[in-house]
Amino acid sequence: MKNLIFNVISAAAFSTVLALAVSPALAEGLADAYQDKFHIGTAISPGSLFDKEVMQLVNAEFNSVTAETNMKLRHLAASQRTYDFNWSDRFVAQGLANKQFVVGHTLIWHRSLPAWFFQQPDGARPSRAQLLASMRQHIYTLVGRYRGQVNGWDVVNEAFNFDGAFRSSPWLDIIGEDYIEHAFAFAHQADPEAELYYNDYGLVNPQKQEAVVALIKRMQKKGIPVHAVGIQGHYSLSYPDLQTLDNTIARFAKLGVKVMISELDVSVLPFPGPEERGEDAEIDSKRAQQLDPYPEQLPDEVMSQFTQRYVDLFCVFLKHHAAISRVTFWGVSDARSWRNDWPLTDRTDYPLLFDRELKPKPVHQELIKLASSYQKVCPLTGNNKDE
Ligand code: XIL
């Protein structure tokens, strides 16, 4: 009798274990699936950090977090010479508490600059030496505060034009081309353990790519630490061409730096022409509808294209998994994606893996499956071979 009871109990226990093993509640998240390939990250918007439901999803699915907006200079130091660290302290603390790889974004950029930073107390423009000193001060303040806590920094963001020339900015115009090297050197002094990144979009473009390759080589030659290149990845259903992306990743990997896909999203909306993007562009109502075709929901057919597009992109990333350290999505759900407001404002886009109700789209499961099946599933164009 004793034995029988024992057997019944152990059979019940066994079936519970079995049920747990296959229970969807315990299904692995994206980051688990890619654990031996690369980090899977997401950007945390200002509001997401205070949204319990969103942060639960973040902690279940992602093992890296990037500050989407609130570590940019204008957000930290809006109007005075004082910094407001409320948001960023909480962001870093939550990343640490959840054992995530924490990325600071971004130290030096041509956007999000408060006017006071480029004015002396008497209103005059700072000299090169003065701006270098305040740049160092900014980098020391931020990187120093999170020394040993933020794992990697986007040190310089978007420093080149498509023709490969340095992009005009107060940094370039006042300091000169070596502002980039100084920024990396200051960041390294402030936290010698932190990884340091150059981050940009449009790196599939040959001239821009050439300029960034030259920059990395120059810094390597001078012994200035640069650990990875961030390919932002603001893509669409057709851009960029997969082979070009494949070649781009291979090219940077060859330099001996890591490659990161740092801001991935796939817009399903038509890309407006340059004349449609200005502030006073005139768009009639018919064209406005064409440019914003899915205000209510995404048709199934487009959803399938979207799923396939992400699978194709991940085939390329997985091929290069030895060189890629991280793939970060630029946001969690479509609800807060910046693509609803870029390159045109006020549209309804569907660029991320989770919908407006935070439900995973079919692509989520497909990408999880792909992590273990890509060698069989990815096309034979070379993308199925590990490099
Ligand atoms: C964007 C954010 O997503 C927006 O919320 C913000 O208003 C503007 O900046 N390249 C970058 C990011 O490096 O910092 C940008 O993020 C998107 C383009």
Short mmCIF file of N, CA and C and ligand atoms in Angstrom, two decimals, residues 68-69 72 105 109 111 157-158 199 232 234 263 330 338, ligand 1:
data_model
loop_
_atom_site.label_atom_id
_atom_site.label_comp_id
_atom_site.label_asym_id
_atom_site.label_seq_id
_atom_site.Cartn_x
_atom_site.Cartn_y
_atom_site.Cartn_z
N GLU A 68 17.35 54.76 -24.80
CA GLU A 68 16.93 55.29 -26.11
C GLU A 68 17.13 56.80 -26.22
N THR A 69 16.87 57.52 -25.17
CA THR A 69 16.81 58.98 -25.27
C THR A 69 17.48 59.69 -24.09
N LYS A 72 21.15 61.21 -23.56
CA LYS A 72 21.65 62.21 -24.51
C LYS A 72 21.83 63.53 -23.77
N HIS A 105 23.94 55.46 -24.30
CA HIS A 105 23.78 56.01 -25.65
C HIS A 105 23.33 57.46 -25.50
N TRP A 109 27.21 63.45 -30.13
CA TRP A 109 26.30 63.39 -31.28
C TRP A 109 26.08 64.81 -31.75
N ARG A 111 23.16 65.86 -32.59
CA ARG A 111 21.80 66.25 -32.20
C ARG A 111 21.67 66.22 -30.68
N ASN A 157 28.38 59.13 -32.28
CA ASN A 157 27.22 58.69 -33.05
C ASN A 157 27.10 59.53 -34.33
N GLU A 158 27.01 58.85 -35.48
CA GLU A 158 26.64 59.50 -36.76
C GLU A 158 27.55 60.65 -37.16
N ASN A 199 29.07 54.37 -33.63
CA ASN A 199 27.71 53.96 -34.03
C ASN A 199 27.21 54.83 -35.18
N GLN A 232 23.42 50.69 -37.13
CA GLN A 232 22.14 50.97 -36.46
C GLN A 232 21.03 50.03 -36.87
N HIS A 234 18.13 50.75 -39.06
CA HIS A 234 16.76 51.25 -39.26
C HIS A 234 16.34 50.88 -40.69
N GLU A 263 20.43 49.26 -33.44
CA GLU A 263 19.13 49.97 -33.36
C GLU A 263 18.15 49.37 -34.37
N TRP A 330 15.30 48.59 -31.64
CA TRP A 330 15.15 49.99 -31.17
C TRP A 330 13.75 50.20 -30.58
N TRP A 338 9.89 54.82 -32.37
CA TRP A 338 10.15 56.14 -32.99
C TRP A 338 9.77 56.12 -34.46
C1 XIL B 1 15.74 58.56 -31.54
C2 XIL B 1 14.75 58.12 -30.48
O1 XIL B 1 14.28 56.84 -30.81
C3 XIL B 1 13.62 59.10 -30.42
O2 XIL B 1 12.71 58.73 -29.39
C4 XIL B 1 14.20 60.48 -30.16
O3 XIL B 1 13.23 61.41 -30.16
C5 XIL B 1 15.19 60.85 -31.23
O4 XIL B 1 16.19 59.87 -31.30
N1 XIL B 1 19.70 57.18 -34.41
C6 XIL B 1 20.09 57.19 -33.09
C7 XIL B 1 19.08 57.28 -32.02
O5 XIL B 1 21.28 57.04 -32.81
O6 XIL B 1 19.53 58.00 -30.91
C8 XIL B 1 17.79 57.87 -32.53
O7 XIL B 1 16.84 57.70 -31.50
C9 XIL B 1 17.34 57.18 -33.80
C10 XIL B 1 18.36 57.36 -34.87
#
